[in-house]
Amino acid sequence: MPTVDTDTTRKEIREFIVEAFLFGDESEPFEDGDSFMQQGVIDSTGVLELVLFLEENYSIKVDDEEMTPNNLDSLNNLVAFIQKKKQKKQ
Amino acid sequence: MCGIAGYFQLNEPTPPDRELVGRMVAAIRYRGPDELGMYFDNRCVLGQARLSIIDLAGGSQPLGNEDGSIWVTFNGEIYNYVELREDLLKRGHQFRTSSDTEVIVHAYEEFGRDCLEHFNGQFAFAIYDQSKNKLLLARDRLGIRPAFYAQHGGRFYFASEIKSIFCDPSVPRRLDLKGLDETFTWWTSAPPRTLFEGVNELEAGTFVEISDGRIESGRYWQMVFPERFDYDRSVESYAEELRALLIDSVRLRLRADVPVGAYLSGGLDSSVTTALVRHFTQAKLETFSITFEDDAFDESSYQQQMAAHLGTTHHTVACDYQSIAEAFPEVIYHAERPIVRTAPTPLLLLSRLVRQNNFKVVLTGEGSDEILGGYDIFKETLIRAFWSRNPESTWRPLLLKKLYPTLPVSGARARHYLEQFYKTGLDRIGDFHFSHMPRINTTTRIKDFFNDETKNRLIDNDAIASFGRDLPDSFNRWHHLSRAQYLECKSLLAGYLLSSQGDRVSAANSVEGRFPFLDHRIAEFAATIPPLYKIHGLNEKFLLKRAMQPEIPKEILQRVKQPYMAPDSNCFVQSDSPDYVMDMLSESALERTALFNPKAVGLLVKKCRRGAGAHLSFRDNMSFVGILSTQLLVKQFIDDFQIPAPPDRSAFAVWQEGADN
């Protein structure tokens, strides 16, 4: 099983967030470490969309207890989370 | 329900423009298809489209006093007209009719402007006092019946709906961006502001009086809460008083010379009003309900249960995506403002059903949640206020979990996100809108779709503060629940539930809604009920349940409250959705109205169409509905506004020329 290409993943997720949550608005770019909630990028109902995207595109299953800011609330956290999930699967 | 329209000359007298006022009443004729009427002289023209409910033969309008010096055009009901009439008779007034309209005229003669304080009802009216050359425009305490006005070309125009004012083609029709900003913050603009520059909404509980060319406005009623509550008084004693008031309120609201029906949602409030009709009056009862094809919104099992329990003749209208999408433009035409939910649309279909069954009047449970503490926003406020005393507490926010068993983000799922959402502003508990911060934060996201120009023009506008002006002096000393209730009544109740989802969508089908919970005596009494008796723990409307226990089945009393909602963006992105949806949201249409960013809206539409469906956030749904309705509003009222032809002279039951003055 190949390891996760973190750069590609990061790029893909960023594109998804810009399109699905910022509707193409990149006038106030977010950094890889910025909190989505604090920046107002993703709200409590939006997080389900994010999880759906992860599950469909990275063949992982996100458990309820994994839906924490630690795992999901920044680009860096997301990439690390996917990597961890993939490694567990191996 | 009726429609009123007309104008008052601010300066020099001019020959009356009967044709114009004819057009003004024609524009809102659905409000009152039974009769038209007009009074005119060279100072004032009063128009009326009447829905005959009380004194069918004698209540024609406009109606004058004995010597023709005072005239009124009136929309609504004065429920205590029987008692007022007796009182006025004793004071020497002579009545020609048995209508409530005539009571207004004589009460005005007797008390002047203070007559407003004597009326128990839902009303908007204009009184022309010919001998003093004065006009008084007034509106009921809670904003059940609408009234708008504008000054233009030396005239003061007034009407039940804005479209009548636009019947003068020289009145500018321009969108008020600040009104849009307020709508995408509070779900409505803050009166007197509307969505159109220069057109004002008369605020609930206020009046405007014009004499000698001067326009004076004032307030005769305000929702006020006590700084301290009487906890020495027992729960039973509060419950008894509430019960007695409700019975009396329903009794008054059945005063009509036509049959009265009732809406039945399946929830507690309409069950209460319907049960009161059944148990405390002799009226024959027919009930009306909305059902949804989509199970997530449907409450028909509870509706049937209640209808069976009370033995009513029950009627239903089924709503699906297509019927909502098809009726939506009509809703915007009636609402005259953007809406961020489709929920008013099924109410338009419901009032159509009522009308088809030959009813003109329905009782509804509206207002109970606001005055007796039913909404989740009140529980959120209590939890957030409690939490704010120890923001680092990990167990205090767990209360939020109990609040939302019906949301997609329920239970443990995304609990952290829910917490984060409601944690907003915990450090700003002193702000007047503390209770409404979470809702405002979500709604405000619609503005992300504004284009750069719109954003720039609104950069210095403080839409939140719009409902913070003119707060009662003691507001800051009120309980958190009281403050939340006050704001909810001022914003959502008056500006959305009673208008876009109330008066406007029932008047559209010539149906009058009546609201037993919004008798001002109940509103005033409810304000004195201690918060703990309204929301006990997290049990909403605790006192109402206690008061009505004998008449309401246990299943209805104990069911988890389901907020009334209808499917939103899903209605508009089906393969068979009406063509206007994509026309309104096309790049070219968005560029023409120049309010929103076409690229961002395009991505939103794409996302909704992709069938994210159930996973679509509140924010996305609200944005979709808010943008679509704004586009429709601009098209219907600014780009393609149609002025109707004036009705033929023979259509007027009253055609009264005043004496020269």
PDB file of N, CA, C and O in Angstrom, chain B residues 276-327:
ATOM      1  N   LEU B 276     -59.670  24.788  22.632  1.00  0.00           N
ATOM      2  CA  LEU B 276     -60.454  25.816  23.324  1.00  0.00           C
ATOM      3  C   LEU B 276     -61.746  26.115  22.576  1.00  0.00           C
ATOM      4  O   LEU B 276     -62.802  26.310  23.182  1.00  0.00           O
ATOM      5  N   VAL B 277     -61.668  26.146  21.253  1.00  0.00           N
ATOM      6  CA  VAL B 277     -62.881  26.371  20.470  1.00  0.00           C
ATOM      7  C   VAL B 277     -63.862  25.238  20.745  1.00  0.00           C
ATOM      8  O   VAL B 277     -65.052  25.450  20.999  1.00  0.00           O
ATOM      9  N   ARG B 278     -63.343  24.015  20.736  1.00  0.00           N
ATOM     10  CA  ARG B 278     -64.190  22.848  20.908  1.00  0.00           C
ATOM     11  C   ARG B 278     -64.847  22.824  22.286  1.00  0.00           C
ATOM     12  O   ARG B 278     -66.025  22.557  22.426  1.00  0.00           O
ATOM     13  N   HIS B 279     -64.059  23.134  23.317  1.00  0.00           N
ATOM     14  CA  HIS B 279     -64.547  22.934  24.676  1.00  0.00           C
ATOM     15  C   HIS B 279     -65.321  24.115  25.248  1.00  0.00           C
ATOM     16  O   HIS B 279     -66.110  23.945  26.164  1.00  0.00           O
ATOM     17  N   PHE B 280     -65.059  25.302  24.741  1.00  0.00           N
ATOM     18  CA  PHE B 280     -65.651  26.463  25.408  1.00  0.00           C
ATOM     19  C   PHE B 280     -66.559  27.297  24.531  1.00  0.00           C
ATOM     20  O   PHE B 280     -66.976  28.378  24.911  1.00  0.00           O
ATOM     21  N   THR B 281     -66.817  26.816  23.319  1.00  0.00           N
ATOM     22  CA  THR B 281     -67.774  27.536  22.479  1.00  0.00           C
ATOM     23  C   THR B 281     -68.654  26.510  21.768  1.00  0.00           C
ATOM     24  O   THR B 281     -68.366  25.321  21.779  1.00  0.00           O
ATOM     25  N   GLN B 282     -69.710  27.013  21.143  1.00  0.00           N
ATOM     26  CA  GLN B 282     -70.621  26.125  20.422  1.00  0.00           C
ATOM     27  C   GLN B 282     -70.253  26.029  18.943  1.00  0.00           C
ATOM     28  O   GLN B 282     -70.945  25.368  18.181  1.00  0.00           O
ATOM     29  N   ALA B 283     -69.174  26.714  18.569  1.00  0.00           N
ATOM     30  CA  ALA B 283     -68.870  26.819  17.140  1.00  0.00           C
ATOM     31  C   ALA B 283     -68.608  25.452  16.518  1.00  0.00           C
ATOM     32  O   ALA B 283     -67.978  24.600  17.111  1.00  0.00           O
ATOM     33  N   LYS B 284     -69.098  25.310  15.311  1.00  0.00           N
ATOM     34  CA  LYS B 284     -68.812  24.106  14.525  1.00  0.00           C
ATOM     35  C   LYS B 284     -67.366  24.254  14.031  1.00  0.00           C
ATOM     36  O   LYS B 284     -66.925  25.340  13.699  1.00  0.00           O
ATOM     37  N   LEU B 285     -66.664  23.127  14.003  1.00  0.00           N
ATOM     38  CA  LEU B 285     -65.238  23.293  13.786  1.00  0.00           C
ATOM     39  C   LEU B 285     -64.714  22.519  12.578  1.00  0.00           C
ATOM     40  O   LEU B 285     -64.930  21.320  12.449  1.00  0.00           O
ATOM     41  N   GLU B 286     -64.015  23.251  11.703  1.00  0.00           N
ATOM     42  CA  GLU B 286     -63.284  22.602  10.624  1.00  0.00           C
ATOM     43  C   GLU B 286     -61.820  23.000  10.751  1.00  0.00           C
ATOM     44  O   GLU B 286     -61.500  24.141  11.050  1.00  0.00           O
ATOM     45  N   THR B 287     -60.941  22.018  10.528  1.00  0.00           N
ATOM     46  CA  THR B 287     -59.507  22.269  10.727  1.00  0.00           C
ATOM     47  C   THR B 287     -58.738  22.040   9.428  1.00  0.00           C
ATOM     48  O   THR B 287     -59.172  21.279   8.565  1.00  0.00           O
ATOM     49  N   PHE B 288     -57.578  22.713   9.342  1.00  0.00           N
ATOM     50  CA  PHE B 288     -56.791  22.718   8.110  1.00  0.00           C
ATOM     51  C   PHE B 288     -55.306  22.497   8.431  1.00  0.00           C
ATOM     52  O   PHE B 288     -54.765  23.138   9.335  1.00  0.00           O
ATOM     53  N   SER B 289     -54.680  21.598   7.676  1.00  0.00           N
ATOM     54  CA  SER B 289     -53.276  21.269   7.950  1.00  0.00           C
ATOM     55  C   SER B 289     -52.459  21.124   6.677  1.00  0.00           C
ATOM     56  O   SER B 289     -52.978  20.768   5.621  1.00  0.00           O
ATOM     57  N   ILE B 290     -51.143  21.357   6.855  1.00  0.00           N
ATOM     58  CA  ILE B 290     -50.170  21.106   5.789  1.00  0.00           C
ATOM     59  C   ILE B 290     -49.544  19.733   6.034  1.00  0.00           C
ATOM     60  O   ILE B 290     -49.147  19.429   7.158  1.00  0.00           O
ATOM     61  N   THR B 291     -49.445  18.935   4.994  1.00  0.00           N
ATOM     62  CA  THR B 291     -48.644  17.712   5.125  1.00  0.00           C
ATOM     63  C   THR B 291     -47.493  17.800   4.129  1.00  0.00           C
ATOM     64  O   THR B 291     -47.593  18.481   3.107  1.00  0.00           O
ATOM     65  N   PHE B 292     -46.396  17.119   4.462  1.00  0.00           N
ATOM     66  CA  PHE B 292     -45.234  17.131   3.567  1.00  0.00           C
ATOM     67  C   PHE B 292     -44.956  15.737   3.043  1.00  0.00           C
ATOM     68  O   PHE B 292     -45.039  14.753   3.779  1.00  0.00           O
ATOM     69  N   GLU B 293     -44.619  15.702   1.780  1.00  0.00           N
ATOM     70  CA  GLU B 293     -44.201  14.442   1.178  1.00  0.00           C
ATOM     71  C   GLU B 293     -42.912  13.967   1.856  1.00  0.00           C
ATOM     72  O   GLU B 293     -42.718  12.777   2.084  1.00  0.00           O
ATOM     73  N   ASP B 294     -42.056  14.924   2.172  1.00  0.00           N
ATOM     74  CA  ASP B 294     -40.769  14.635   2.801  1.00  0.00           C
ATOM     75  C   ASP B 294     -40.997  14.371   4.300  1.00  0.00           C
ATOM     76  O   ASP B 294     -41.410  15.257   5.049  1.00  0.00           O
ATOM     77  N   ASP B 295     -40.723  13.142   4.733  1.00  0.00           N
ATOM     78  CA  ASP B 295     -41.007  12.737   6.113  1.00  0.00           C
ATOM     79  C   ASP B 295     -40.330  13.612   7.167  1.00  0.00           C
ATOM     80  O   ASP B 295     -40.839  13.768   8.273  1.00  0.00           O
ATOM     81  N   ALA B 296     -39.182  14.168   6.794  1.00  0.00           N
ATOM     82  CA  ALA B 296     -38.426  14.960   7.766  1.00  0.00           C
ATOM     83  C   ALA B 296     -39.232  16.162   8.267  1.00  0.00           C
ATOM     84  O   ALA B 296     -38.976  16.684   9.345  1.00  0.00           O
ATOM     85  N   PHE B 297     -40.213  16.597   7.479  1.00  0.00           N
ATOM     86  CA  PHE B 297     -40.970  17.800   7.835  1.00  0.00           C
ATOM     87  C   PHE B 297     -42.419  17.498   8.221  1.00  0.00           C
ATOM     88  O   PHE B 297     -43.130  18.356   8.701  1.00  0.00           O
ATOM     89  N   ASP B 298     -42.854  16.280   7.945  1.00  0.00           N
ATOM     90  CA  ASP B 298     -44.273  15.955   8.058  1.00  0.00           C
ATOM     91  C   ASP B 298     -44.706  15.725   9.504  1.00  0.00           C
ATOM     92  O   ASP B 298     -44.014  15.080  10.273  1.00  0.00           O
ATOM     93  N   GLU B 299     -45.874  16.267   9.867  1.00  0.00           N
ATOM     94  CA  GLU B 299     -46.407  16.069  11.216  1.00  0.00           C
ATOM     95  C   GLU B 299     -47.834  15.538  11.160  1.00  0.00           C
ATOM     96  O   GLU B 299     -48.627  15.745  12.075  1.00  0.00           O
ATOM     97  N   SER B 300     -48.164  14.862  10.062  1.00  0.00           N
ATOM     98  CA  SER B 300     -49.587  14.533   9.869  1.00  0.00           C
ATOM     99  C   SER B 300     -50.139  13.568  10.915  1.00  0.00           C
ATOM    100  O   SER B 300     -51.323  13.633  11.234  1.00  0.00           O
ATOM    101  N   SER B 301     -49.296  12.687  11.463  1.00  0.00           N
ATOM    102  CA  SER B 301     -49.862  11.749  12.438  1.00  0.00           C
ATOM    103  C   SER B 301     -50.394  12.494  13.667  1.00  0.00           C
ATOM    104  O   SER B 301     -51.450  12.157  14.202  1.00  0.00           O
ATOM    105  N   TYR B 302     -49.681  13.538  14.077  1.00  0.00           N
ATOM    106  CA  TYR B 302     -50.156  14.322  15.230  1.00  0.00           C
ATOM    107  C   TYR B 302     -51.389  15.154  14.874  1.00  0.00           C
ATOM    108  O   TYR B 302     -52.282  15.352  15.686  1.00  0.00           O
ATOM    109  N   GLN B 303     -51.403  15.647  13.634  1.00  0.00           N
ATOM    110  CA  GLN B 303     -52.565  16.430  13.199  1.00  0.00           C
ATOM    111  C   GLN B 303     -53.822  15.564  13.210  1.00  0.00           C
ATOM    112  O   GLN B 303     -54.878  15.972  13.702  1.00  0.00           O
ATOM    113  N   GLN B 304     -53.674  14.348  12.662  1.00  0.00           N
ATOM    114  CA  GLN B 304     -54.840  13.450  12.603  1.00  0.00           C
ATOM    115  C   GLN B 304     -55.311  13.076  13.991  1.00  0.00           C
ATOM    116  O   GLN B 304     -56.504  13.008  14.274  1.00  0.00           O
ATOM    117  N   GLN B 305     -54.323  12.858  14.858  1.00  0.00           N
ATOM    118  CA  GLN B 305     -54.665  12.482  16.225  1.00  0.00           C
ATOM    119  C   GLN B 305     -55.503  13.567  16.896  1.00  0.00           C
ATOM    120  O   GLN B 305     -56.509  13.305  17.536  1.00  0.00           O
ATOM    121  N   MET B 306     -55.059  14.818  16.717  1.00  0.00           N
ATOM    122  CA  MET B 306     -55.752  15.933  17.351  1.00  0.00           C
ATOM    123  C   MET B 306     -57.124  16.144  16.709  1.00  0.00           C
ATOM    124  O   MET B 306     -58.114  16.397  17.409  1.00  0.00           O
ATOM    125  N   ALA B 307     -57.200  16.048  15.395  1.00  0.00           N
ATOM    126  CA  ALA B 307     -58.477  16.219  14.696  1.00  0.00           C
ATOM    127  C   ALA B 307     -59.473  15.145  15.145  1.00  0.00           C
ATOM    128  O   ALA B 307     -60.650  15.434  15.380  1.00  0.00           O
ATOM    129  N   ALA B 308     -58.981  13.917  15.288  1.00  0.00           N
ATOM    130  CA  ALA B 308     -59.851  12.823  15.731  1.00  0.00           C
ATOM    131  C   ALA B 308     -60.291  13.055  17.171  1.00  0.00           C
ATOM    132  O   ALA B 308     -61.462  12.883  17.524  1.00  0.00           O
ATOM    133  N   HIS B 309     -59.339  13.484  17.995  1.00  0.00           N
ATOM    134  CA  HIS B 309     -59.613  13.740  19.407  1.00  0.00           C
ATOM    135  C   HIS B 309     -60.735  14.775  19.569  1.00  0.00           C
ATOM    136  O   HIS B 309     -61.583  14.661  20.445  1.00  0.00           O
ATOM    137  N   LEU B 310     -60.728  15.792  18.702  1.00  0.00           N
ATOM    138  CA  LEU B 310     -61.709  16.869  18.824  1.00  0.00           C
ATOM    139  C   LEU B 310     -62.912  16.665  17.911  1.00  0.00           C
ATOM    140  O   LEU B 310     -63.874  17.432  17.953  1.00  0.00           O
ATOM    141  N   GLY B 311     -62.841  15.656  17.069  1.00  0.00           N
ATOM    142  CA  GLY B 311     -63.957  15.389  16.173  1.00  0.00           C
ATOM    143  C   GLY B 311     -64.214  16.513  15.181  1.00  0.00           C
ATOM    144  O   GLY B 311     -65.351  16.900  14.925  1.00  0.00           O
ATOM    145  N   THR B 312     -63.168  17.058  14.589  1.00  0.00           N
ATOM    146  CA  THR B 312     -63.357  18.144  13.619  1.00  0.00           C
ATOM    147  C   THR B 312     -63.460  17.578  12.203  1.00  0.00           C
ATOM    148  O   THR B 312     -63.016  16.464  11.946  1.00  0.00           O
ATOM    149  N   THR B 313     -64.022  18.364  11.317  1.00  0.00           N
ATOM    150  CA  THR B 313     -63.929  18.040   9.892  1.00  0.00           C
ATOM    151  C   THR B 313     -62.560  18.531   9.444  1.00  0.00           C
ATOM    152  O   THR B 313     -62.271  19.727   9.528  1.00  0.00           O
ATOM    153  N   HIS B 314     -61.726  17.610   8.983  1.00  0.00           N
ATOM    154  CA  HIS B 314     -60.319  17.949   8.778  1.00  0.00           C
ATOM    155  C   HIS B 314     -59.965  17.985   7.295  1.00  0.00           C
ATOM    156  O   HIS B 314     -60.364  17.116   6.537  1.00  0.00           O
ATOM    157  N   HIS B 315     -59.197  19.024   6.907  1.00  0.00           N
ATOM    158  CA  HIS B 315     -58.756  19.153   5.519  1.00  0.00           C
ATOM    159  C   HIS B 315     -57.243  19.242   5.488  1.00  0.00           C
ATOM    160  O   HIS B 315     -56.642  19.861   6.374  1.00  0.00           O
ATOM    161  N   THR B 316     -56.622  18.672   4.459  1.00  0.00           N
ATOM    162  CA  THR B 316     -55.161  18.780   4.361  1.00  0.00           C
ATOM    163  C   THR B 316     -54.748  19.183   2.958  1.00  0.00           C
ATOM    164  O   THR B 316     -55.449  18.916   1.977  1.00  0.00           O
ATOM    165  N   VAL B 317     -53.582  19.821   2.871  1.00  0.00           N
ATOM    166  CA  VAL B 317     -52.966  20.094   1.571  1.00  0.00           C
ATOM    167  C   VAL B 317     -51.555  19.501   1.609  1.00  0.00           C
ATOM    168  O   VAL B 317     -50.803  19.742   2.552  1.00  0.00           O
ATOM    169  N   ALA B 318     -51.255  18.697   0.597  1.00  0.00           N
ATOM    170  CA  ALA B 318     -49.942  18.032   0.562  1.00  0.00           C
ATOM    171  C   ALA B 318     -48.942  18.905  -0.187  1.00  0.00           C
ATOM    172  O   ALA B 318     -49.227  19.396  -1.275  1.00  0.00           O
ATOM    173  N   CYS B 319     -47.773  19.119   0.427  1.00  0.00           N
ATOM    174  CA  CYS B 319     -46.741  19.935  -0.212  1.00  0.00           C
ATOM    175  C   CYS B 319     -45.571  19.059  -0.613  1.00  0.00           C
ATOM    176  O   CYS B 319     -45.092  18.254   0.182  1.00  0.00           O
ATOM    177  N   ASP B 320     -45.117  19.239  -1.829  1.00  0.00           N
ATOM    178  CA  ASP B 320     -43.888  18.578  -2.241  1.00  0.00           C
ATOM    179  C   ASP B 320     -42.938  19.629  -2.820  1.00  0.00           C
ATOM    180  O   ASP B 320     -43.261  20.818  -2.860  1.00  0.00           O
ATOM    181  N   TYR B 321     -41.774  19.174  -3.265  1.00  0.00           N
ATOM    182  CA  TYR B 321     -40.775  20.117  -3.776  1.00  0.00           C
ATOM    183  C   TYR B 321     -41.363  20.997  -4.868  1.00  0.00           C
ATOM    184  O   TYR B 321     -41.168  22.209  -4.906  1.00  0.00           O
ATOM    185  N   GLN B 322     -42.085  20.340  -5.780  1.00  0.00           N
ATOM    186  CA  GLN B 322     -42.554  21.080  -6.949  1.00  0.00           C
ATOM    187  C   GLN B 322     -43.590  22.152  -6.586  1.00  0.00           C
ATOM    188  O   GLN B 322     -43.528  23.279  -7.082  1.00  0.00           O
ATOM    189  N   SER B 323     -44.525  21.793  -5.715  1.00  0.00           N
ATOM    190  CA  SER B 323     -45.557  22.789  -5.392  1.00  0.00           C
ATOM    191  C   SER B 323     -44.939  23.987  -4.672  1.00  0.00           C
ATOM    192  O   SER B 323     -45.377  25.123  -4.835  1.00  0.00           O
ATOM    193  N   ILE B 324     -43.912  23.724  -3.863  1.00  0.00           N
ATOM    194  CA  ILE B 324     -43.246  24.828  -3.167  1.00  0.00           C
ATOM    195  C   ILE B 324     -42.510  25.713  -4.172  1.00  0.00           C
ATOM    196  O   ILE B 324     -42.626  26.945  -4.159  1.00  0.00           O
ATOM    197  N   ALA B 325     -41.760  25.075  -5.076  1.00  0.00           N
ATOM    198  CA  ALA B 325     -40.998  25.860  -6.062  1.00  0.00           C
ATOM    199  C   ALA B 325     -41.936  26.679  -6.945  1.00  0.00           C
ATOM    200  O   ALA B 325     -41.654  27.832  -7.273  1.00  0.00           O
ATOM    201  N   GLU B 326     -43.064  26.098  -7.314  1.00  0.00           N
ATOM    202  CA  GLU B 326     -43.981  26.806  -8.203  1.00  0.00           C
ATOM    203  C   GLU B 326     -44.642  28.006  -7.527  1.00  0.00           C
ATOM    204  O   GLU B 326     -44.868  29.039  -8.146  1.00  0.00           O
ATOM    205  N   ALA B 327     -44.962  27.865  -6.250  1.00  0.00           N
ATOM    206  CA  ALA B 327     -45.662  28.951  -5.557  1.00  0.00           C
ATOM    207  C   ALA B 327     -44.698  30.013  -5.018  1.00  0.00           C
ATOM    208  O   ALA B 327     -45.132  31.097  -4.610  1.00  0.00           O
TER     209      ALA B 327
END
